[in-house]
Coordinates of C-alpha atoms and ligand atoms in Angstrom, one line a residue:
M274 CA 22.0 101.7 139.3
L275 CA 23.4 98.1 138.7
E276 CA 24.5 97.7 142.3
G277 CA 26.1 94.6 143.1
L278 CA 27.1 93.6 139.3
S279 CA 30.3 92.2 138.7
T280 CA 33.3 93.9 136.6
E281 CA 32.3 91.1 133.8
E282 CA 28.7 91.7 133.9
I283 CA 28.9 95.6 133.7
V284 CA 31.5 94.9 130.7
E285 CA 29.3 92.8 129.0
R286 CA 26.0 94.6 129.4
G287 CA 28.1 97.8 128.3
K288 CA 29.1 96.2 125.1
N289 CA 25.4 95.9 124.3
V290 CA 24.5 99.0 124.9
V291 CA 27.2 101.9 124.8
M292 CA 28.7 103.4 121.6
N293 CA 32.0 101.8 120.7
T294 CA 34.0 105.0 120.8
Y295 CA 36.8 103.9 123.2
G296 CA 39.2 101.2 123.4
R297 CA 38.2 100.2 127.0
L298 CA 40.1 98.2 129.4
P299 CA 38.0 95.5 130.6
M300 CA 37.7 97.4 133.8
T301 CA 35.5 99.3 136.2
I302 CA 36.0 101.5 139.3
V303 CA 32.9 101.9 141.4
K304 CA 34.7 103.8 144.3
G305 CA 37.9 106.1 144.9
E306 CA 39.2 107.6 148.0
G307 CA 42.3 110.2 147.8
A308 CA 44.8 108.2 145.4
W309 CA 43.0 104.7 145.6
V310 CA 40.5 103.3 143.5
W311 CA 38.4 100.1 144.0
N312 CA 36.8 97.8 141.7
P313 CA 33.6 95.9 142.4
E314 CA 35.5 92.9 143.6
G315 CA 37.0 94.9 146.0
K316 CA 40.2 95.0 144.3
Q317 CA 42.3 98.1 145.0
Y318 CA 44.5 100.2 142.8
L319 CA 46.6 103.3 143.2
D320 CA 45.4 105.7 140.5
F321 CA 48.0 107.7 138.5
V322 CA 45.7 108.3 135.9
T323 CA 43.0 110.3 137.8
G324 CA 40.3 110.2 135.2
L325 CA 43.0 111.9 132.6
A326 CA 44.0 114.7 134.9
V327 CA 40.7 115.5 136.5
N328 CA 40.6 114.1 139.9
S329 CA 43.7 116.6 140.8
L330 CA 42.7 116.8 144.4
G331 CA 42.0 112.6 144.5
H332 CA 38.8 111.0 145.0
S333 CA 36.4 112.1 147.4
H334 CA 38.2 115.0 148.6
P335 CA 36.0 116.4 151.4
A336 CA 35.9 120.0 150.3
I337 CA 34.7 118.9 147.3
V338 CA 32.2 116.5 148.5
R339 CA 30.9 119.2 150.8
A340 CA 30.4 121.8 148.3
I341 CA 28.4 119.5 146.2
Q342 CA 26.2 118.1 148.7
E343 CA 25.5 121.5 150.0
Q344 CA 24.7 122.9 147.0
A345 CA 22.7 120.0 145.4
K346 CA 20.4 120.8 148.4
E347 CA 19.8 124.3 147.5
L348 CA 19.7 124.3 143.7
L349 CA 21.3 122.4 140.9
H350 CA 20.7 124.6 137.6
T351 CA 19.2 127.7 136.8
S352 CA 20.4 129.3 133.4
N353 CA 22.6 131.8 132.3
I354 CA 19.6 134.2 131.5
Y355 CA 20.1 135.1 135.2
W356 CA 23.4 135.6 137.1
I357 CA 24.6 132.8 139.0
A358 CA 26.5 133.4 142.4
N359 CA 28.8 130.6 142.3
Q360 CA 29.8 131.4 138.8
V361 CA 30.5 135.0 139.7
A362 CA 32.8 133.3 142.7
L363 CA 34.6 131.1 140.5
A364 CA 35.1 134.0 137.6
E365 CA 36.7 136.0 140.6
R366 CA 38.9 133.5 141.7
L367 CA 40.2 132.6 138.3
V368 CA 40.7 136.3 137.3
E369 CA 42.2 137.3 140.5
H370 CA 45.0 134.5 140.4
S371 CA 45.6 134.6 136.3
F372 CA 46.2 137.0 133.4
A373 CA 42.9 137.3 132.6
D374 CA 39.8 139.7 133.1
K375 CA 36.9 137.9 131.8
V376 CA 35.7 134.1 132.1
F377 CA 33.2 132.3 129.8
F378 CA 31.8 128.8 131.2
C379 CA 31.0 125.5 129.2
N380 CA 31.1 122.3 130.2
S381 CA 34.3 120.6 128.4
G382 CA 37.8 121.4 127.1
A383 CA 36.5 120.9 123.3
E384 CA 33.9 123.6 124.4
A385 CA 36.3 126.1 125.6
N386 CA 38.3 125.5 122.7
E387 CA 35.6 126.2 120.5
A388 CA 34.6 129.3 122.4
A389 CA 38.4 130.4 121.8
F390 CA 38.4 129.8 118.4
K391 CA 35.0 131.9 117.8
L392 CA 36.1 134.7 120.0
A393 CA 39.4 134.6 118.1
R394 CA 37.8 135.0 114.7
K395 CA 35.3 137.5 116.1
Y396 CA 37.9 139.5 117.7
A397 CA 40.3 139.6 114.3
K398 CA 37.3 140.5 111.9
K399 CA 36.1 143.3 114.0
N400 CA 39.3 144.8 114.6
F401 CA 41.4 144.0 111.2
G402 CA 38.7 142.7 108.8
A403 CA 37.3 140.0 107.2
H404 CA 40.6 138.2 105.9
K405 CA 42.0 137.9 109.2
Y406 CA 40.5 134.4 110.1
E407 CA 43.2 131.8 109.9
V408 CA 44.4 129.9 112.8
V409 CA 48.1 128.0 113.3
A410 CA 48.1 125.2 115.3
L411 CA 50.7 122.7 116.4
E412 CA 51.8 119.5 114.8
N413 CA 50.9 116.5 117.4
S414 CA 48.6 118.8 119.4
F415 CA 45.1 117.8 120.9
H416 CA 42.3 120.2 121.4
G417 CA 39.2 118.2 121.5
R418 CA 36.5 116.2 119.3
T419 CA 34.2 118.7 117.8
L420 CA 34.7 119.7 114.3
A421 CA 36.6 122.7 114.7
T422 CA 38.6 121.2 117.6
L423 CA 39.7 118.3 115.6
T424 CA 40.6 120.1 113.1
L425 CA 43.1 122.2 115.4
T426 CA 44.3 119.1 116.5
G427 CA 47.4 118.4 114.6
Q428 CA 47.0 114.4 114.3
T429 CA 45.2 113.3 111.1
K430 CA 44.3 110.0 112.7
Y431 CA 41.7 112.2 114.6
Q432 CA 40.3 113.7 111.7
D433 CA 40.3 110.9 109.2
G434 CA 36.8 110.0 107.8
F435 CA 35.0 113.3 109.2
D436 CA 36.1 115.7 106.2
P437 CA 35.4 118.2 104.7
L438 CA 36.9 120.0 107.8
P439 CA 36.5 124.0 108.5
V440 CA 39.0 125.6 106.5
G441 CA 41.4 128.2 107.5
F442 CA 44.0 126.2 109.6
S443 CA 47.8 125.5 109.3
Y444 CA 50.1 123.5 111.5
A445 CA 53.6 124.2 112.9
A446 CA 56.1 121.9 114.4
L447 CA 56.4 122.3 118.1
N448 CA 59.7 123.9 119.4
N449 CA 60.7 124.7 115.7
I450 CA 60.7 128.5 115.6
E451 CA 61.7 128.8 112.0
D452 CA 58.4 126.6 111.1
L453 CA 56.3 128.8 113.2
R454 CA 57.5 132.1 111.6
S455 CA 56.9 130.9 108.3
K456 CA 53.2 130.2 109.4
V457 CA 52.1 133.2 111.0
N458 CA 51.2 136.2 109.1
Q459 CA 48.7 138.9 108.7
N460 CA 45.9 136.6 107.7
T461 CA 46.8 135.0 111.2
A462 CA 43.7 135.5 113.6
A463 CA 45.2 133.0 116.5
V464 CA 47.9 130.7 117.5
F465 CA 47.0 127.8 119.5
I466 CA 49.4 126.1 121.9
E467 CA 49.3 123.7 125.0
P468 CA 52.2 124.8 126.9
I469 CA 52.5 121.3 127.6
Q470 CA 51.0 118.5 124.9
G471 CA 49.4 116.2 126.9
E472 CA 47.6 113.6 124.4
G473 CA 50.7 114.1 122.2
G474 CA 53.2 112.4 124.6
V475 CA 53.9 114.9 127.3
I476 CA 56.0 117.4 125.4
P477 CA 56.8 120.7 127.0
A478 CA 56.9 123.7 124.6
S479 CA 60.3 125.4 125.3
N480 CA 60.3 128.8 126.6
E481 CA 62.0 130.3 123.4
F482 CA 59.3 128.9 121.5
L483 CA 56.5 130.4 123.8
Q484 CA 58.4 133.7 123.7
E485 CA 58.8 133.5 119.9
A486 CA 55.0 132.8 119.5
R487 CA 54.2 135.8 121.7
A488 CA 56.5 138.0 119.7
L489 CA 54.9 136.8 116.3
C490 CA 51.5 137.3 117.7
D491 CA 52.1 140.6 118.8
Q492 CA 53.9 141.7 115.1
Y493 CA 50.9 140.5 113.5
G494 CA 48.1 141.4 115.8
A495 CA 47.0 137.7 116.1
L496 CA 45.9 136.2 119.6
L497 CA 48.1 133.7 121.4
I498 CA 45.6 131.2 122.8
F499 CA 47.1 128.7 125.6
D500 CA 45.2 125.5 125.7
E501 CA 45.5 124.6 129.7
V502 CA 43.0 121.9 129.7
Q503 CA 45.1 119.4 130.8
C504 CA 48.3 120.9 131.8
G505 CA 46.4 123.9 133.8
V506 CA 44.7 123.9 137.3
G507 CA 47.9 122.9 139.5
R508 CA 48.9 120.1 137.3
T509 CA 52.4 121.4 136.9
G510 CA 52.8 122.5 140.5
K511 CA 51.8 126.0 139.6
L512 CA 48.1 127.0 139.2
F513 CA 48.8 127.5 135.5
A514 CA 51.4 126.1 133.5
Y515 CA 52.3 129.6 131.7
E516 CA 53.1 130.9 134.8
W517 CA 56.3 128.7 134.3
S518 CA 57.5 130.6 131.4
G519 CA 56.6 134.0 132.1
V520 CA 54.8 134.1 128.6
V521 CA 51.2 135.2 129.0
P522 CA 48.6 134.5 126.6
D523 CA 45.6 136.7 125.6
I524 CA 43.2 133.5 125.9
M525 CA 43.5 130.5 127.9
T526 CA 40.8 127.3 128.3
L527 CA 40.5 125.3 130.9
A528 CA 38.5 122.2 132.0
K529 CA 39.7 118.8 133.1
A530 CA 40.6 119.5 137.0
L531 CA 38.8 122.7 137.3
A532 CA 35.6 121.2 139.4
G533 CA 37.7 118.5 140.3
G534 CA 35.6 115.7 138.4
V535 CA 32.1 117.5 137.9
P536 CA 31.9 118.5 134.2
I537 CA 32.9 121.9 133.6
G538 CA 34.9 124.0 131.1
A539 CA 36.1 128.0 130.9
M540 CA 37.8 130.4 128.3
L541 CA 39.3 133.3 129.8
A542 CA 40.5 136.2 128.5
K543 CA 41.9 139.7 128.8
D544 CA 39.2 142.5 128.5
E545 CA 40.1 144.0 125.0
V546 CA 39.6 140.3 123.5
A547 CA 36.5 139.5 125.8
M548 CA 34.7 142.7 124.5
A549 CA 34.5 141.0 120.8
F550 CA 31.8 139.0 122.4
Q551 CA 28.2 140.4 122.5
P552 CA 25.0 139.0 123.8
G553 CA 23.8 136.4 121.5
D554 CA 27.5 135.4 120.1
H555 CA 28.1 132.4 122.4
A556 CA 26.1 130.5 124.9
S557 CA 26.1 127.3 126.7
T558 CA 22.8 125.9 128.6
F559 CA 24.6 124.2 131.6
G560 CA 27.8 126.2 131.3
G561 CA 29.0 127.5 134.7
N562 CA 25.8 126.0 136.5
P563 CA 25.5 126.5 140.3
L564 CA 26.6 123.0 141.2
A565 CA 30.0 122.9 138.7
T566 CA 30.7 126.2 139.8
A567 CA 30.5 124.9 143.7
A568 CA 32.5 122.3 142.9
G569 CA 35.0 124.6 141.1
C570 CA 35.4 127.1 143.8
A571 CA 36.0 124.2 146.3
V572 CA 38.9 122.9 144.3
L573 CA 40.3 126.3 143.9
D574 CA 40.1 127.1 147.6
V575 CA 42.1 123.7 148.4
M576 CA 44.8 124.9 145.8
L577 CA 45.4 128.4 146.9
E578 CA 46.0 127.4 150.5
D579 CA 49.4 128.3 151.7
G580 CA 52.1 125.9 150.8
F581 CA 49.7 123.8 148.6
F582 CA 51.9 124.1 145.5
A583 CA 55.2 124.0 147.2
G584 CA 54.1 120.6 148.6
V585 CA 53.1 119.4 145.2
Q586 CA 56.3 120.6 143.4
E587 CA 58.3 118.9 146.1
R588 CA 56.5 115.7 146.0
A589 CA 56.3 115.7 142.1
A590 CA 60.2 116.5 142.2
Y591 CA 60.5 113.2 144.3
F592 CA 58.4 111.3 141.8
Q593 CA 60.1 112.2 138.7
K594 CA 63.7 111.6 140.3
G595 CA 62.2 108.1 141.0
L596 CA 61.2 107.5 137.2
E597 CA 64.6 108.9 136.2
Q598 CA 66.3 106.5 138.2
L599 CA 64.3 103.8 137.1
A600 CA 65.0 104.9 133.3
Q601 CA 68.3 104.7 133.8
K602 CA 68.4 101.2 135.4
Y603 CA 66.5 99.6 132.5
Q604 CA 68.4 101.8 129.8
T605 CA 64.8 102.8 128.4
G606 CA 66.2 105.9 126.1
D607 CA 65.1 109.4 126.0
P608 CA 64.8 111.4 129.4
V609 CA 61.4 111.2 131.1
R610 CA 59.8 114.8 130.5
G611 CA 57.1 117.1 131.9
K612 CA 56.5 119.4 134.8
G613 CA 55.0 118.5 138.3
F614 CA 52.8 115.9 138.0
I615 CA 52.2 115.6 134.0
L616 CA 55.5 113.3 133.4
G617 CA 55.9 111.4 130.4
W618 CA 58.5 108.4 130.3
P619 CA 59.4 107.4 126.9
V620 CA 59.8 103.6 126.5
S621 CA 59.8 103.2 122.8
K622 CA 58.5 99.5 123.0
L623 CA 56.1 97.6 125.4
G624 CA 53.9 100.4 126.2
P625 CA 50.4 98.4 126.5
E626 CA 52.1 95.7 128.1
I627 CA 53.6 97.7 130.7
V628 CA 50.4 99.3 131.3
G629 CA 48.6 95.9 131.7
A630 CA 51.1 94.6 134.1
C631 CA 50.9 97.9 136.2
L632 CA 47.1 97.3 136.2
Q633 CA 47.6 93.5 137.6
S634 CA 49.7 94.9 140.4
G635 CA 47.4 97.6 141.5
L636 CA 48.8 100.6 139.6
L637 CA 46.8 102.6 137.2
I638 CA 48.9 104.4 134.7
N639 CA 48.4 105.3 131.0
C640 CA 50.5 105.2 127.7
V641 CA 50.2 107.6 124.9
G642 CA 51.1 106.8 121.3
G643 CA 51.8 103.3 122.3
K644 CA 55.2 104.2 123.6
I645 CA 55.2 106.9 126.1
L646 CA 54.2 106.2 129.5
R647 CA 52.2 108.8 130.7
F648 CA 51.6 109.8 134.5
L649 CA 48.8 112.0 136.1
P650 CA 48.9 111.3 139.9
P651 CA 46.6 113.2 142.2
L652 CA 48.2 116.5 143.4
I653 CA 47.7 115.1 146.8
V654 CA 49.7 111.7 146.5
E655 CA 51.7 111.0 149.3
K656 CA 55.6 110.0 149.3
P657 CA 54.7 106.5 150.5
E658 CA 52.4 106.2 147.7
I659 CA 54.8 107.5 145.2
D660 CA 57.3 104.8 146.8
K661 CA 54.5 102.0 146.2
A662 CA 54.2 103.3 142.4
L663 CA 57.8 103.2 142.0
G664 CA 58.2 99.9 143.4
I665 CA 55.5 98.2 141.3
L666 CA 57.0 100.0 137.7
D667 CA 60.6 98.6 139.1
E668 CA 58.8 95.1 139.5
V669 CA 56.9 95.4 136.2
F670 CA 60.2 96.6 134.4
R671 CA 62.1 93.6 136.1
K672 CA 59.8 91.1 134.5
L673 CA 59.0 92.8 131.2
W674 CA 62.0 94.6 130.0
K675 CA 64.5 93.2 127.9
Ligands
PLP296 C1 41.5 116.5 127.1 C2 41.7 117.7 126.4 C3 40.6 118.5 125.5 C4 39.5 118.2 125.5 O1 38.6 118.1 126.6 P1 37.5 117.5 126.3 O2 36.8 117.7 127.6 O3 37.4 116.1 126.4 O4 36.7 117.9 125.1 C5 41.2 119.7 124.8 N1 42.5 120.1 125.0 C6 43.5 119.2 125.7 C7 45.0 119.8 125.9 C8 43.0 118.2 126.2 O5 44.1 117.4 127.1

């Protein structure tokens, strides 16, 4: 499979045959271990992107590798017309460690949100009537690229050119309680919230806002749906981001990190809500297949080991403090924000240049909206690696920042 090709050759051949849907960097990664990745030329990078919050246990984690290898030898795929033992095992882990009673498996974040959206509509119609189908999402949110999920996404740049869009959506401003109150009413089937907006620039929802959303949903019989596709599965230093706020949703969606790099999505709900789905209402050919759910079980078993999250929280606080010191030193403006290992550093200018200079110096970071540096290091990153990343950032700012 194209072994031995250089970065340049892979990029050139890719441009010929791969659809032009990403503004890709002229870069390719062919190997990874822990917090490190390598390109075909053998150049080494510290990975603080982790495939956008996917490789949360780092690259080639032995527990995940073992689970995949062993499962591949036994069985890759059956169908959801049969019971799948690994899927049951992963659902049991998720149910045991969350508010939820039932899990639906699919293959991506968009699909998980699509499933949540369908379940919410079904539930609302069944329990309240045909008028109750509207969904309130948030401005600046991100929920995926299918037609329903890009309509949920409160950013017109993702929607332009794809209309007519599905109807029944409105948008409230994040952390604006008055605005949210004005949008939720008896026709509302669901309110969709990312506890921390990821693509929108690492913006946490305030506890007061989440509490108010919960109260409004209770008042009007609407479902509160948390999209934890990016901020869930350990990213914030707890298994789920909602645990920090104490506000419990009715439905939660997961994907990115859940199987450590194998495609997976999941939609979790309380029993009373999950019951709105009957056989035939929703499905996914690959959803929760033996391979993906073997990897998912391996990921959760590592994260649920005693002391894992204490270590994550400690190292994440250390990293955040380092970033705050740099933001202070270079007077970059707005404070560093986020939780655990999903951190955003607003820089207001030079975002792409900083990302490019870090790349040159062997550090992969990402920038959202052109002006917020986003850091998604693996949860297993060690202090010397964090020091190395902070050192590279310091050097890059010393050269670029004026
Ligand atoms: C990435 C992301 C999605 C979409 O996930 P895909 O797997 O790309 O479909 C949805 N919601 C949030 C919050 C995300 O970060």
